Each structure stands twice: as structure tokens, then as C-alpha cells.
């Protein structure tokens, strides 16, 4: 018993300080780690595409390409890719470029792209379009030119056109609506777009088809998740051309950020509206610095909305209609009301009742009917109320 009485005791406020310190320490350590892990996991992965298993034999010449994603701009509707020749399976028995090599199996190959799937940025590049077979090659591949020190690097660039998924027709022969495909900036950040790659190769001398395949891809686009899948070709067996469908959508981290910001918009707006209702509607006392908060919040919301990655210019997307715009309307009404209250009264004066947490708890908590006492003269006297809003304000 004596030892227990000698144990040091801490006052309640000291325990509270210790709990606050350790909680704050854990918060500043755990939260950055969680955010870092989520940011690395939710970050868009590299643009990756893996070709199907090679079904061609060694006797057939095949050209494989590699593609690097340079940029993707959904507002401009473009996707820039850099291409390079990854592999050519023709016999490479030529040490120097001579007539013997030119007459060997490594003939010049023309690589064609579907021009209707390319983006024409300059007016001078626009030509008569049609559904005929392309006649102008995008790149001319000469395998024997690698032995020439003065030859150009075997690389070229294409600018693909980004189009909405509703350009495709469903199995029942009907085109899907924009609402079903989310193929518009109105549905930011849930909008989706497509880009198609269609290319083939021909022997320049005989016009014979040379198998062409996309071996691999790489590259990242800021704020976008880009994936590619092969299109089903009518010709089975040897892949004679490149047919790839690319899907572009917002990254998961961008979607999460936009949703969280929209929820924060509503939480702040509802709190300010509650303050306005208590101050203006029911006449409770309020500090002057709180009254001017809605005015500053109206301008802060527009700046916070501009931080959404890739958001359309101005207002008009789905998050604006369900979040930003209604919140701005409510905040504007609250700002006008809480500023206009100074015309009639001062919300911070002591004569107004003060709404405290203890008073709110006592008002909401179920209570029994007040009992009565009997004085010596047999007169019943009701007990006083357990609290008074005015007395709480004086405290």
C-alpha cells in the first residue's frame, strides 16, 4: 500500500498533452507514408502493348516496330508516337552497300499508315480523303542502309487523331450514345477516348505484302491511363499488318483527387451554410472573423477547381454541375446574407445568445419532465431549468 501511494501521478492536462503529442507524431509519420504509397500505386502505368505470339516461320521476312509515346492531348485530340524499326528478319549477309546487297532478299520496304486515323495539324497537310488504299508511304525502310554511315536514323513520328468511342457501331447495328461511352469533356474526369493504329508494309519492287507487327511500346502521359489491345484481324495466322486500338482515360489518381475535392467543396459549403443559419436565421452570437469567411471561400473554390489535372477550361463538366456550381451559389447567398447582417445588427455583440456545444447536447438529449417541490406552506414550486442559453453566453 505504501509503494502504491508513492507512485507519481500526472494531472489530467499533462496526460492530454502526452496524447496530443504522440497522436501528432504518428500523424506526421503515417500520413505522408500512406500518401506516397497511394501516389506510386495509383500513378498511371507505362504505355504497354505486347504483340501476339509469332506464328511466322523463319523463311518469311517480317519487320517489327517499336513505338514510344511522346504526348497525348485530349483537348487538341492528338496522340504523338515515335516509331523505330525494332527488327528485320531478312538475311543480313551484306557487309557493305553494293549491288549484290541491293539484289538480295533485303529489298526496300514501304510502310503505310491509314491517313484517316492521323491528325493533320497544318492546313497544307490536308489532302483529299477517301477510303482507298494509301499510296504515299509514311516511311521507307532500307535494311542495307544501316551499313552507310551517312544514312538517316530509322525512326519516324506520327500524330494520331483521338476520337470518341461512339464512332464504332455495336453488334446490333446502332451507334452508342455519348452518355453510354462518356466520350466528352462534359463527363470529366470519367471521359474516355480512342485512337487507332492501322499500318501495313509492301515490297517497293514487287508490291508484295511484308508482315509488319508492333513488337513493344513505352512512354507515359501526364494524368492519363493509356492501354492498347490488338484488333481482331480477318486474316488469321501470320500477322500481315498492325491493327491496334488505344484507349485513353484519366488516371485513377486524377479521378480520386477530383472526387475528394468535390466532397470537400460540399463539406465546407454545408458548414458555412449552417453558420449562416445560426447567425442570421436564429440570431445566435458569432465572431466577426467567421462572418467574412464565405466571401473568401467563393474565390478560393475557383482557384481550387483549377488544380484538377486536365480539367476543361471554364465550367461545364459533370463535377461542376454536381459540386462546384451549386456550392458557389450557396456560398454566394451565405456571403451576401452574412455581410448584409451588419446593416441591422452586430452578430458579435454580447447581448445575443451564444450557442455552445454543451447547450446543444443538453437541448438534444432526452430529458424527464421537471419535478416539483413543496414548500412549507403547501405551495408547489417547479424546479428551475438545468441550463439557460443566456447564462451560458455570460460564462
XYZ file of C-alpha atoms in Angstrom:
395
model
C 0.000 0.000 0.000
C 2.848 2.328 0.838
C 4.533 1.726 -2.545
C 1.339 2.462 -4.404
C 0.924 5.765 -2.611
C 4.424 6.829 -3.676
C 3.729 6.293 -7.392
C 3.841 9.571 -9.313
C 0.523 10.846 -10.566
C 0.088 13.145 -13.506
C -2.538 15.852 -13.671
C -5.233 15.422 -16.325
C -3.880 18.198 -18.516
C -0.449 16.501 -18.661
C -1.988 13.264 -19.939
C -3.875 15.220 -22.544
C -0.667 16.878 -23.719
C 1.070 13.499 -23.986
C -1.786 12.017 -26.007
C -1.774 15.038 -28.281
C 1.987 14.778 -28.804
C 2.019 11.084 -29.707
C -1.044 11.390 -31.928
C 0.518 14.323 -33.793
C 3.803 12.444 -34.147
C 2.029 9.395 -35.564
C 0.013 11.605 -37.890
C 3.025 13.368 -39.432
C 4.750 9.996 -39.977
C 1.919 7.746 -41.142
C 0.005 10.140 -43.400
C 2.972 11.039 -45.682
C 3.851 7.346 -45.998
C 0.279 6.427 -46.949
C 0.049 9.262 -49.475
C 3.394 8.283 -51.011
C 2.373 4.640 -51.369
C -1.013 5.516 -52.849
C 0.556 8.021 -55.222
C 3.014 5.451 -56.539
C 0.376 2.730 -56.855
C -2.345 4.873 -58.422
C 0.079 6.590 -60.777
C -0.600 5.693 -64.433
C 1.487 2.799 -65.623
C 3.686 2.868 -68.697
C 2.026 2.592 -72.086
C 2.482 -1.129 -72.719
C 1.494 -3.408 -75.551
C 2.586 -6.963 -76.157
C 2.248 -8.489 -79.592
C 0.634 -11.867 -80.070
C 2.770 -14.964 -80.321
C 4.761 -15.096 -83.501
C 3.265 -17.613 -85.905
C 5.501 -16.933 -88.897
C 8.317 -19.244 -89.860
C 11.958 -18.331 -90.381
C 11.592 -18.320 -94.155
C 9.202 -15.334 -94.123
C 10.570 -11.845 -93.784
C 8.987 -9.844 -91.015
C 9.502 -6.275 -89.820
C 8.849 -5.412 -86.181
C 8.372 -1.848 -84.934
C 8.724 -0.213 -81.531
C 6.600 2.778 -80.510
C 7.347 5.460 -77.903
C 4.534 7.615 -76.554
C 5.639 11.252 -76.671
C 2.482 13.104 -75.676
C -1.288 12.873 -75.599
C -3.539 15.930 -75.601
C -7.240 15.226 -75.219
C -8.198 18.874 -75.686
C -6.442 19.010 -79.051
C -7.428 15.445 -79.888
C -3.890 14.275 -80.680
C -1.537 11.489 -79.669
C 2.104 11.661 -80.770
C 4.107 8.450 -81.247
C 7.726 7.956 -82.262
C 8.411 4.781 -84.252
C 11.613 2.841 -84.799
C 12.436 -0.379 -86.594
C 12.916 -2.973 -83.883
C 13.818 -5.977 -86.002
C 14.008 -7.095 -89.615
C 14.313 -10.836 -90.165
C 15.761 -10.581 -93.669
C 19.220 -12.187 -94.129
C 21.919 -9.693 -93.192
C 24.881 -11.102 -95.092
C 25.924 -7.732 -96.553
C 28.918 -6.040 -95.049
C 28.765 -3.000 -97.372
C 26.058 -1.464 -99.508
C 26.642 -2.697 -103.054
C 24.687 -4.066 -105.991
C 24.794 -7.577 -104.587
C 23.142 -6.436 -101.382
C 20.502 -4.439 -103.201
C 19.548 -7.507 -105.201
C 19.406 -9.752 -102.125
C 16.350 -10.570 -100.054
C 16.700 -7.317 -98.065
C 14.721 -5.218 -100.501
C 13.318 -1.760 -99.829
C 10.013 -1.830 -97.954
C 7.367 0.894 -97.867
C 5.427 1.320 -94.628
C 1.932 2.777 -94.960
C -0.428 4.167 -92.315
C -4.152 4.787 -92.544
C -4.157 8.546 -93.140
C -7.752 8.917 -91.957
C -6.580 7.916 -88.476
C -3.822 10.545 -88.448
C -4.200 14.115 -87.233
C -3.431 16.847 -89.771
C -2.253 19.874 -87.826
C -1.387 22.065 -90.808
C -3.839 23.132 -93.474
C -1.230 22.372 -96.104
C -1.155 18.738 -94.984
C -4.865 18.248 -95.623
C -5.463 16.333 -98.829
C -8.474 14.757 -100.405
C -9.534 11.969 -98.089
C -11.089 8.696 -99.084
C -11.301 5.046 -98.227
C -8.888 3.919 -100.929
C -5.654 2.113 -100.171
C -2.875 4.512 -99.073
C -0.388 5.227 -101.861
C 2.102 7.503 -100.097
C 4.315 5.644 -97.608
C 4.932 7.173 -94.197
C 8.399 5.617 -94.017
C 10.708 3.880 -96.500
C 12.772 1.151 -94.862
C 16.053 0.137 -96.489
C 17.750 -2.601 -94.483
C 21.050 -2.202 -96.315
C 21.261 1.491 -95.381
C 22.471 0.556 -91.914
C 25.888 -0.062 -93.433
C 26.016 3.513 -94.716
C 27.441 5.919 -92.168
C 25.616 8.844 -93.783
C 22.165 7.255 -93.747
C 19.280 8.646 -91.720
C 18.249 7.080 -88.439
C 15.461 4.559 -88.896
C 12.821 6.465 -86.953
C 9.717 8.481 -87.787
C 6.848 10.217 -85.999
C 3.089 10.014 -86.385
C 0.380 12.174 -84.861
C -2.724 10.096 -84.293
C -6.212 11.542 -84.102
C -8.143 10.925 -80.890
C -11.837 10.265 -81.439
C -14.798 9.302 -79.227
C -15.784 5.647 -78.836
C -19.220 6.345 -80.333
C -17.644 6.238 -83.793
C -17.888 2.455 -83.527
C -21.121 0.562 -84.127
C -22.467 -2.012 -81.686
C -23.252 -5.582 -82.639
C -26.924 -4.702 -83.102
C -26.051 -2.084 -85.730
C -26.721 1.005 -83.578
C -24.260 3.657 -82.509
C -23.900 4.107 -78.747
C -24.805 7.469 -77.264
C -22.330 9.859 -75.699
C -23.907 9.201 -72.307
C -23.077 5.491 -72.612
C -19.494 5.950 -73.833
C -18.613 9.029 -71.711
C -16.828 10.375 -74.788
C -16.992 14.067 -73.946
C -15.247 16.525 -71.643
C -18.637 17.067 -70.032
C -18.053 13.775 -68.190
C -14.600 14.765 -66.881
C -12.838 13.008 -65.136
C -14.659 9.865 -66.281
C -14.381 10.580 -70.020
C -12.844 8.015 -72.378
C -11.413 8.310 -75.883
C -9.911 6.063 -78.521
C -7.106 6.159 -81.052
C -6.499 3.508 -83.690
C -3.282 2.397 -85.377
C -3.520 0.720 -88.754
C -0.361 0.095 -90.768
C 0.986 -2.360 -93.317
C 4.161 -2.837 -95.348
C 4.834 -3.637 -99.000
C 7.875 -4.548 -101.010
C 8.781 -1.476 -103.055
C 9.738 -3.518 -106.133
C 7.023 -6.185 -106.237
C 4.264 -4.584 -104.104
C 4.082 -7.854 -102.188
C 2.843 -7.618 -98.629
C 5.564 -7.841 -95.988
C 4.427 -8.921 -92.494
C 4.511 -5.939 -90.146
C 3.982 -6.113 -86.383
C 4.154 -3.879 -83.329
C 6.691 -5.515 -81.050
C 6.546 -3.241 -77.986
C 5.592 0.200 -76.699
C 6.718 2.545 -73.947
C 6.098 6.024 -72.610
C 3.906 7.910 -70.146
C 1.355 10.690 -70.473
C 0.677 13.139 -67.659
C -2.592 12.374 -65.894
C -3.703 9.738 -68.407
C -4.045 5.983 -68.372
C -3.323 4.599 -71.844
C -3.773 0.976 -72.825
C -3.664 -0.834 -76.165
C -5.278 -4.019 -77.382
C -4.989 -5.718 -80.795
C -7.954 -5.512 -83.114
C -9.328 -8.777 -84.446
C -7.994 -9.259 -87.949
C -9.961 -11.127 -90.557
C -6.831 -12.933 -91.708
C -5.686 -15.495 -89.171
C -2.176 -16.815 -88.926
C 0.716 -14.600 -89.954
C 0.178 -11.006 -88.783
C 0.495 -9.052 -92.011
C -0.358 -5.630 -90.605
C -0.622 -3.603 -87.416
C -4.151 -3.118 -86.104
C -4.213 -1.744 -82.564
C -6.903 0.072 -80.610
C -5.652 2.545 -77.994
C -7.846 3.625 -75.078
C -7.194 6.935 -73.322
C -8.780 7.790 -69.984
C -7.956 9.736 -66.860
C -5.614 8.147 -64.358
C -7.059 6.657 -61.183
C -5.197 9.204 -59.072
C -6.814 12.048 -61.042
C -10.299 10.581 -60.542
C -9.725 10.132 -56.806
C -8.393 13.666 -56.434
C -11.354 15.217 -58.273
C -13.876 13.243 -56.216
C -12.188 14.168 -52.919
C -12.033 17.853 -53.868
C -15.736 17.814 -54.787
C -16.629 16.235 -51.425
C -14.550 18.894 -49.664
C -16.435 21.577 -51.601
C -19.719 20.292 -50.213
C -18.451 19.876 -46.633
C -17.124 23.432 -46.488
C -20.273 24.817 -48.098
C -22.604 22.993 -45.715
C -20.625 24.147 -42.675
C -20.772 27.772 -43.832
C -24.494 27.463 -44.538
C -25.048 26.138 -41.008
C -23.132 29.093 -39.583
C -25.285 31.455 -41.656
C -28.489 29.786 -40.454
C -27.457 30.030 -36.790
C -26.252 33.616 -37.087
C -28.856 35.186 -39.356
C -31.838 32.876 -39.020
C -31.820 32.258 -35.256
C -29.796 35.241 -34.031
C -27.016 33.450 -32.179
C -23.798 35.256 -31.390
C -20.940 34.842 -33.863
C -17.419 36.203 -34.119
C -16.771 38.852 -36.748
C -13.900 36.928 -38.371
C -16.228 33.987 -39.063
C -18.786 36.180 -40.779
C -16.387 37.127 -43.597
C -15.333 33.518 -44.320
C -17.940 32.898 -47.088
C -16.660 35.869 -49.077
C -13.108 34.483 -49.193
C -14.300 30.927 -49.800
C -16.115 31.894 -53.010
C -12.821 32.955 -54.599
C -10.849 30.083 -53.041
C -13.151 27.488 -54.623
C -12.478 28.728 -58.147
C -8.733 28.506 -57.547
C -9.014 25.026 -56.055
C -11.098 23.853 -59.001
C -8.333 24.934 -61.403
C -5.948 22.451 -59.730
C -7.856 19.476 -61.166
C -5.449 17.934 -63.736
C -6.679 18.263 -67.306
C -9.996 19.855 -66.347
C -11.827 21.648 -69.186
C -11.426 25.403 -69.382
C -14.231 27.244 -67.664
C -17.137 25.455 -66.055
C -19.369 22.818 -67.570
C -18.223 19.292 -66.722
C -20.162 16.839 -64.588
C -18.271 17.698 -61.392
C -19.097 21.373 -61.874
C -22.818 20.658 -62.111
C -22.910 18.361 -59.068
C -20.295 20.130 -56.955
C -18.662 23.434 -57.789
C -21.591 25.400 -59.233
C -24.178 24.509 -56.538
C -21.589 25.220 -53.857
C -20.752 28.604 -55.384
C -24.444 29.534 -55.448
C -24.915 28.595 -51.787
C -21.701 30.341 -50.780
C -22.712 33.496 -52.631
C -26.074 33.549 -50.850
C -24.351 32.979 -47.500
C -21.805 35.708 -48.211
C -24.464 38.279 -49.118
C -26.595 37.356 -46.107
C -23.798 37.356 -43.548
C -22.329 40.612 -44.818
C -25.756 42.217 -45.005
C -26.459 41.407 -41.359
C -24.178 44.286 -40.365
C -26.754 46.700 -41.770
C -29.167 45.742 -38.999
C -27.084 44.454 -36.102
C -23.694 43.324 -34.875
C -23.536 39.496 -34.724
C -20.661 39.622 -32.227
C -22.333 41.731 -29.534
C -22.740 40.175 -26.106
C -26.492 40.707 -25.956
C -27.008 37.912 -28.499
C -27.265 34.356 -27.220
C -24.259 32.094 -27.676
C -24.741 28.573 -28.991
C -22.252 26.231 -27.317
C -21.674 22.526 -27.641
C -22.821 21.783 -24.094
C -26.041 23.715 -24.652
C -26.671 21.837 -27.880
C -26.113 18.476 -26.168
C -28.480 19.355 -23.345
C -31.131 20.525 -25.808
C -30.974 17.370 -27.907
C -30.611 14.850 -25.070
C -33.927 13.275 -23.934
C -34.924 14.683 -20.555
C -37.589 13.888 -17.999
C -40.287 16.381 -17.101
C -39.121 18.732 -14.332
C -40.214 17.622 -10.879
C -41.923 19.838 -8.342
C -41.080 20.684 -4.728
C -43.449 21.532 -1.922
C -42.730 24.476 0.353
C -43.819 24.582 3.981
C -46.979 26.455 3.017
C -48.067 23.505 0.745
C -47.406 25.539 -2.381
C -45.843 23.663 -5.289
C -42.795 25.317 -6.790
C -41.395 23.998 -10.108
C -37.678 23.364 -10.275
C -35.670 25.757 -12.465
C -34.368 24.651 -15.848
C -30.997 22.933 -15.832
C -29.491 25.455 -18.193
C -30.081 28.815 -19.748
C -28.804 29.991 -23.095
C -28.336 33.476 -21.728
C -26.415 32.253 -18.693
C -24.205 30.117 -20.930
C -23.387 33.139 -23.002
C -22.320 35.048 -19.904
C -19.991 32.209 -18.950
